XYZ file of C-alpha atoms in Angstrom:
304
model
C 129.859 239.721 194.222
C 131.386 243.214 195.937
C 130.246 246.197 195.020
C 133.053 247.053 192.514
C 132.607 244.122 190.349
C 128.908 245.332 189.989
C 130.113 248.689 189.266
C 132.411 247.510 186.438
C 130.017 245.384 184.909
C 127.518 248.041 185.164
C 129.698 250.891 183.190
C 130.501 248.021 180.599
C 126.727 248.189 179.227
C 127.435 251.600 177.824
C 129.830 250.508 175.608
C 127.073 247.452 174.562
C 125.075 247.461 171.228
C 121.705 246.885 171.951
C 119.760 243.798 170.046
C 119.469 244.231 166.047
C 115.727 243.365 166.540
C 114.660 245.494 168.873
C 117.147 248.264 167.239
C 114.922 247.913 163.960
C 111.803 248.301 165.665
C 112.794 251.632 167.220
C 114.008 252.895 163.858
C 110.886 251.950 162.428
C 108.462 253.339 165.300
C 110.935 256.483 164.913
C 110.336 257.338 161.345
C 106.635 256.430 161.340
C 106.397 259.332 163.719
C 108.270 261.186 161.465
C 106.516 260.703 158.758
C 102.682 261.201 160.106
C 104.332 264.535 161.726
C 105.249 265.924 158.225
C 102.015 265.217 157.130
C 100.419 266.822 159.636
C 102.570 270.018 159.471
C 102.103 269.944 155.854
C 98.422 269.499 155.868
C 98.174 272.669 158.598
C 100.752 274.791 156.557
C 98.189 274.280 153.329
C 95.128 275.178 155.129
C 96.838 278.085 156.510
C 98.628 278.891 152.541
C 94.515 278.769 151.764
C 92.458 280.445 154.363
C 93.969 283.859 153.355
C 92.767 282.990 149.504
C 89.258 281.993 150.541
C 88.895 284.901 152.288
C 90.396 287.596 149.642
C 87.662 285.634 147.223
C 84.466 285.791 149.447
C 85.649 289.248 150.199
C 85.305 289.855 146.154
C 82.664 288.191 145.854
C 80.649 289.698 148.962
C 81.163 293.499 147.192
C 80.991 292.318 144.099
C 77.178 291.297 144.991
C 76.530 294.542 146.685
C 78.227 296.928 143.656
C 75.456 295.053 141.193
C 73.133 295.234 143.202
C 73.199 298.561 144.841
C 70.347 301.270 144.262
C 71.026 304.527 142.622
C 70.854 305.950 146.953
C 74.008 303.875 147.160
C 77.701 305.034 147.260
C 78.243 302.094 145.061
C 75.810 302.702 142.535
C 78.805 304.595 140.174
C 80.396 301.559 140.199
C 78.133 299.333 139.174
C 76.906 301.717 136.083
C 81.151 301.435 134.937
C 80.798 297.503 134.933
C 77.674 297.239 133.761
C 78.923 299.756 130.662
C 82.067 297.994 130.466
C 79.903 295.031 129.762
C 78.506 296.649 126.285
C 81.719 295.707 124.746
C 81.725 292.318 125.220
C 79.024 291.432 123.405
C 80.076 291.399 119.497
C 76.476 290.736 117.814
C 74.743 294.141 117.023
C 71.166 292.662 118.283
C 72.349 291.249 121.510
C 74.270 294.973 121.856
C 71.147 296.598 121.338
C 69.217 294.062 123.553
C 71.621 294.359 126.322
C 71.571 298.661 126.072
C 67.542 298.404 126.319
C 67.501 296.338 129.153
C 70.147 298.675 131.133
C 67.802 301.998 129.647
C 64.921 300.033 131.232
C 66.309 299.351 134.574
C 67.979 302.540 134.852
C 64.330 304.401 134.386
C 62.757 302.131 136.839
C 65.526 302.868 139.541
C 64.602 306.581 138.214
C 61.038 306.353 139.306
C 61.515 304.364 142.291
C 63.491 307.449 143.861
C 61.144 309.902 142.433
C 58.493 308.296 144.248
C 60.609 307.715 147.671
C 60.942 311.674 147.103
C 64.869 311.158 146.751
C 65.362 314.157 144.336
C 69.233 314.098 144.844
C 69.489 310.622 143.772
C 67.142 310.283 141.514
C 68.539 312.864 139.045
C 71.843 311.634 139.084
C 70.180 308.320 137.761
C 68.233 310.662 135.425
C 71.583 311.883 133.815
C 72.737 307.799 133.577
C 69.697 306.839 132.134
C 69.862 309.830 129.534
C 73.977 308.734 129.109
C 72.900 305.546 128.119
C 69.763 307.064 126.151
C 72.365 308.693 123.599
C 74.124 305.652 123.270
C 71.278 303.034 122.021
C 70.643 306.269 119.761
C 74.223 306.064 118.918
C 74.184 302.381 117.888
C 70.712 301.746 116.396
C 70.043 302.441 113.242
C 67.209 305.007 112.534
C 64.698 303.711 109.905
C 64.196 306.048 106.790
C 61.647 308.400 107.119
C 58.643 307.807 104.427
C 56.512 310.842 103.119
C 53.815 310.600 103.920
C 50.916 309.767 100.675
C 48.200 311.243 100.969
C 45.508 309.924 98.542
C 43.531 312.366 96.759
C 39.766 311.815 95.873
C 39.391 310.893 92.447
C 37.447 313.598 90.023
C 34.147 312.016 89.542
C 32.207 312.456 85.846
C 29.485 314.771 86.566
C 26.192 313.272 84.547
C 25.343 315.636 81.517
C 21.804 316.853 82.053
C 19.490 314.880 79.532
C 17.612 317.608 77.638
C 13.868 317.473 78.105
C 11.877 317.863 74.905
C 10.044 321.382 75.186
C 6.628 320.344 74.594
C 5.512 322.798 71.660
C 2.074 324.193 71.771
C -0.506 322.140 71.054
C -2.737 323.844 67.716
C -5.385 325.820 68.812
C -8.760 324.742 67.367
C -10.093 326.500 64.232
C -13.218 328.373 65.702
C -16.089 327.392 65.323
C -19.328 329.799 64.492
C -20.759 330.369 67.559
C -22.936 333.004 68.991
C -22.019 336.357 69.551
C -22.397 336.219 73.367
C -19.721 332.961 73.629
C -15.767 333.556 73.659
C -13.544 330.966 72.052
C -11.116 329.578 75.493
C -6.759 330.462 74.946
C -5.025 327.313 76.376
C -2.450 327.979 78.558
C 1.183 326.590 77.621
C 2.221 323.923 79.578
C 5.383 324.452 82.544
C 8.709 323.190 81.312
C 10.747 322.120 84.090
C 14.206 323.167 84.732
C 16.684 320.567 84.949
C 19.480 320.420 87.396
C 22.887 319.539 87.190
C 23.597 316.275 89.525
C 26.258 317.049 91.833
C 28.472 314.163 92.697
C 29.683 313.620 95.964
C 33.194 313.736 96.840
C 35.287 310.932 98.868
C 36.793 312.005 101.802
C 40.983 311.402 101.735
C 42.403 309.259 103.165
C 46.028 310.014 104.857
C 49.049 308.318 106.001
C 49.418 309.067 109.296
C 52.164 311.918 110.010
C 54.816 311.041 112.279
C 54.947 312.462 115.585
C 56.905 312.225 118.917
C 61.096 312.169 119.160
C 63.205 308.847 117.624
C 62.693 306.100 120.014
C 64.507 302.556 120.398
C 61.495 299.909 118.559
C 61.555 296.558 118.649
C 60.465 294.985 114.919
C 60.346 290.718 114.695
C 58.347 288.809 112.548
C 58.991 286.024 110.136
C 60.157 285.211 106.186
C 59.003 281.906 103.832
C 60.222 280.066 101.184
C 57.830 280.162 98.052
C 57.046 276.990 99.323
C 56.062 279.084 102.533
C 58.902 276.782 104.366
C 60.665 279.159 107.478
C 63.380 281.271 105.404
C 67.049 280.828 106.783
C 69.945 282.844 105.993
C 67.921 285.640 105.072
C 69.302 289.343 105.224
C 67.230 291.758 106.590
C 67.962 295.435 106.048
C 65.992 298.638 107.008
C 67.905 300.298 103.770
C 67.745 298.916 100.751
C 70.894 300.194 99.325
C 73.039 299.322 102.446
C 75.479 296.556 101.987
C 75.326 295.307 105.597
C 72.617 293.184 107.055
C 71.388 293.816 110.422
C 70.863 290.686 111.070
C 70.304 287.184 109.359
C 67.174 284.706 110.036
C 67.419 281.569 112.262
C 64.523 279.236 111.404
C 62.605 282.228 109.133
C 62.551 284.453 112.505
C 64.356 287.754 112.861
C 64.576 290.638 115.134
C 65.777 293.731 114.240
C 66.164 296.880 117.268
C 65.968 300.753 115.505
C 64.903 304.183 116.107
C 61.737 305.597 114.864
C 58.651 307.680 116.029
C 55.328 306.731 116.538
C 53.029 306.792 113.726
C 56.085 306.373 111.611
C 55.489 303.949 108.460
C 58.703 301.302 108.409
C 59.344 298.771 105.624
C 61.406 296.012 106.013
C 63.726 294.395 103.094
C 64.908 291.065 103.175
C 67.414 289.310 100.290
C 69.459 285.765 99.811
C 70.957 284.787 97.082
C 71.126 281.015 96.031
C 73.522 280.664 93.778
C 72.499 283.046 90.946
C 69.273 283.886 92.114
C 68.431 286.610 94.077
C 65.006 286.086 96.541
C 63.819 289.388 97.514
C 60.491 290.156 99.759
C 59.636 293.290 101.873
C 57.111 294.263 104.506
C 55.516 297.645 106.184
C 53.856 298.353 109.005
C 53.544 301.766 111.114
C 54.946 302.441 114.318
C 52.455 302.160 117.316
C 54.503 301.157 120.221
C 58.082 299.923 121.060
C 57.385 296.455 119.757
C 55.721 296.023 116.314
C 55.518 292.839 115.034
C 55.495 293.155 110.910
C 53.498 291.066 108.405
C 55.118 287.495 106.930
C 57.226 288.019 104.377
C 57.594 285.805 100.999
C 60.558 285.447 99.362
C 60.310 285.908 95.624
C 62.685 286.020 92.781
């Protein structure tokens, strides 16, 4: 064979199909790759989509953790008293309100002391002016229990026992005389001594007074429980600090209640508590005075 038969059959392959087989097979092996490679460039483009998330979230969390819990020294600390008053709103039940306010007034007077002691004057009476800010406002939204007069129990007028006259013992008769010799005198008797009597004086009872109250309105915490007549726990059961309001403070869960007002210490409070059943009204109310912020208040039975 001469070189340009070689070269003529050579340049004829280019114009040759190659085997169906092996033709599938590199189609296949072709769009495997294909395939896997999307996947992989898909997989990479969501991780990428999603580290820029992650991070923007951590990032909000991260100073979200530091703004709630950054110290009245802290450049942060004016934003954490705007969320933390934006927060009041959010809770609809007037106890939890009231509960939520106290325990911000709490922790804002603690942070005020902390930096009082650490001898941070500057920052310690900006928290002073917060914690008197939120001061007003649990003022604002707690109800201040009616002031009581005070009874003051005067000492009853005692009888004074009427002097029993003494009988004035009259003279006894003197004796008729008797002839006797010149040189003997007859004896005078002497009148007996009538005592005086005295008027008894009776002693009186000291009085005993309601304590006045003293001291500016402060946020107290009054709890204690209501029965049946059967002395069963008391659901349902409104509990007012006036009893001419139309609102209930609260209700009772399982004869337990909770009710968050202003008063002063030595203040007497009473407590009224209703439910009507149908047609009958139960009614029931307790007192107690004011000692500290928590009283807890006598049981209460319901009674028609």
């Amino acid at each position: 064979m001469n070189d340009e038969r070689l070269t003529g059959l050579l340049g004829s392959l280019r114009y040759e199909r190659m085997d169906r087989v092996a033709d599938d097979r590199i189609r296949a092996r072709l769009e495997h790759a294909w395939t896997a490679r999307q996947r992989e460039r898909g997989l990479s483009w969501r991780v990428r989509r999603l580290v820029p998330l992650l991070a923007t979230l951590a990032l909000f969390v991260g100073l979200g953790a530091a703004t709630m819990n950054a110290g009245g020294d802290s450049a942060l600390y004016g934003a954490r008293v705007a969320v933390e008053d934006a927060l009041v709103v959010l809770r609809s039940d007037p106890q939890e309100r009231a509960d939520y306010l106290l325990a911000l007034l709490d922790q804002r007077q603690a942070e005020a002391a902390r930096l009082e002691s650490a001898g941070n004057a500057a920052a310690a009476g900006r928290v002073r002016a917060i914690e008197q800010r939120t001061l007003d406002l649990v003022r604002a939204i707690l109800p201040e229990a009616p002031d009581l007069e005070p009874e003051i129990v005067a000492p009853e007028p005692s009888e004074s026992p009427s002097p029993t006259p003494s009988a004035t013992p009259s003279p006894s008769p003197s004796p008729s005389p008797v002839p006797t010799p010149a040189t003997t005198r007859p004896a005078t008797p002497r009148p007996a001594a009538t005592a005086t009597p005295r008027p008894a004086t009776a002693t009186p009872k000291p009085a005993t007074a309601t304590p006045v109250p003293t001291g500016t309105l402060m946020a107290v915490k009054f709890s204690g429980k209501v029965r049946n007549p059967d002395l069963t726990p008391a659901d349902n059961v409104c509990v007012r600090l006036d009893p001419n309001s139309a609102t209930c403070l609260t209700k009772t869960v399982q004869g337990a209640y909770s009710v968050t007002a202003s008063a002063r210490m030595n203040q007497t409070v009473t407590i009224y508590f209703t439910r009507l059943d149908g047609t009958i009204l139960y009614k029931a109310y307790v007192s107690a005075v004011v000692k500290s912020a928590t009283v807890t208040m006598p049981d209460a039975k319901l009674a028609k």
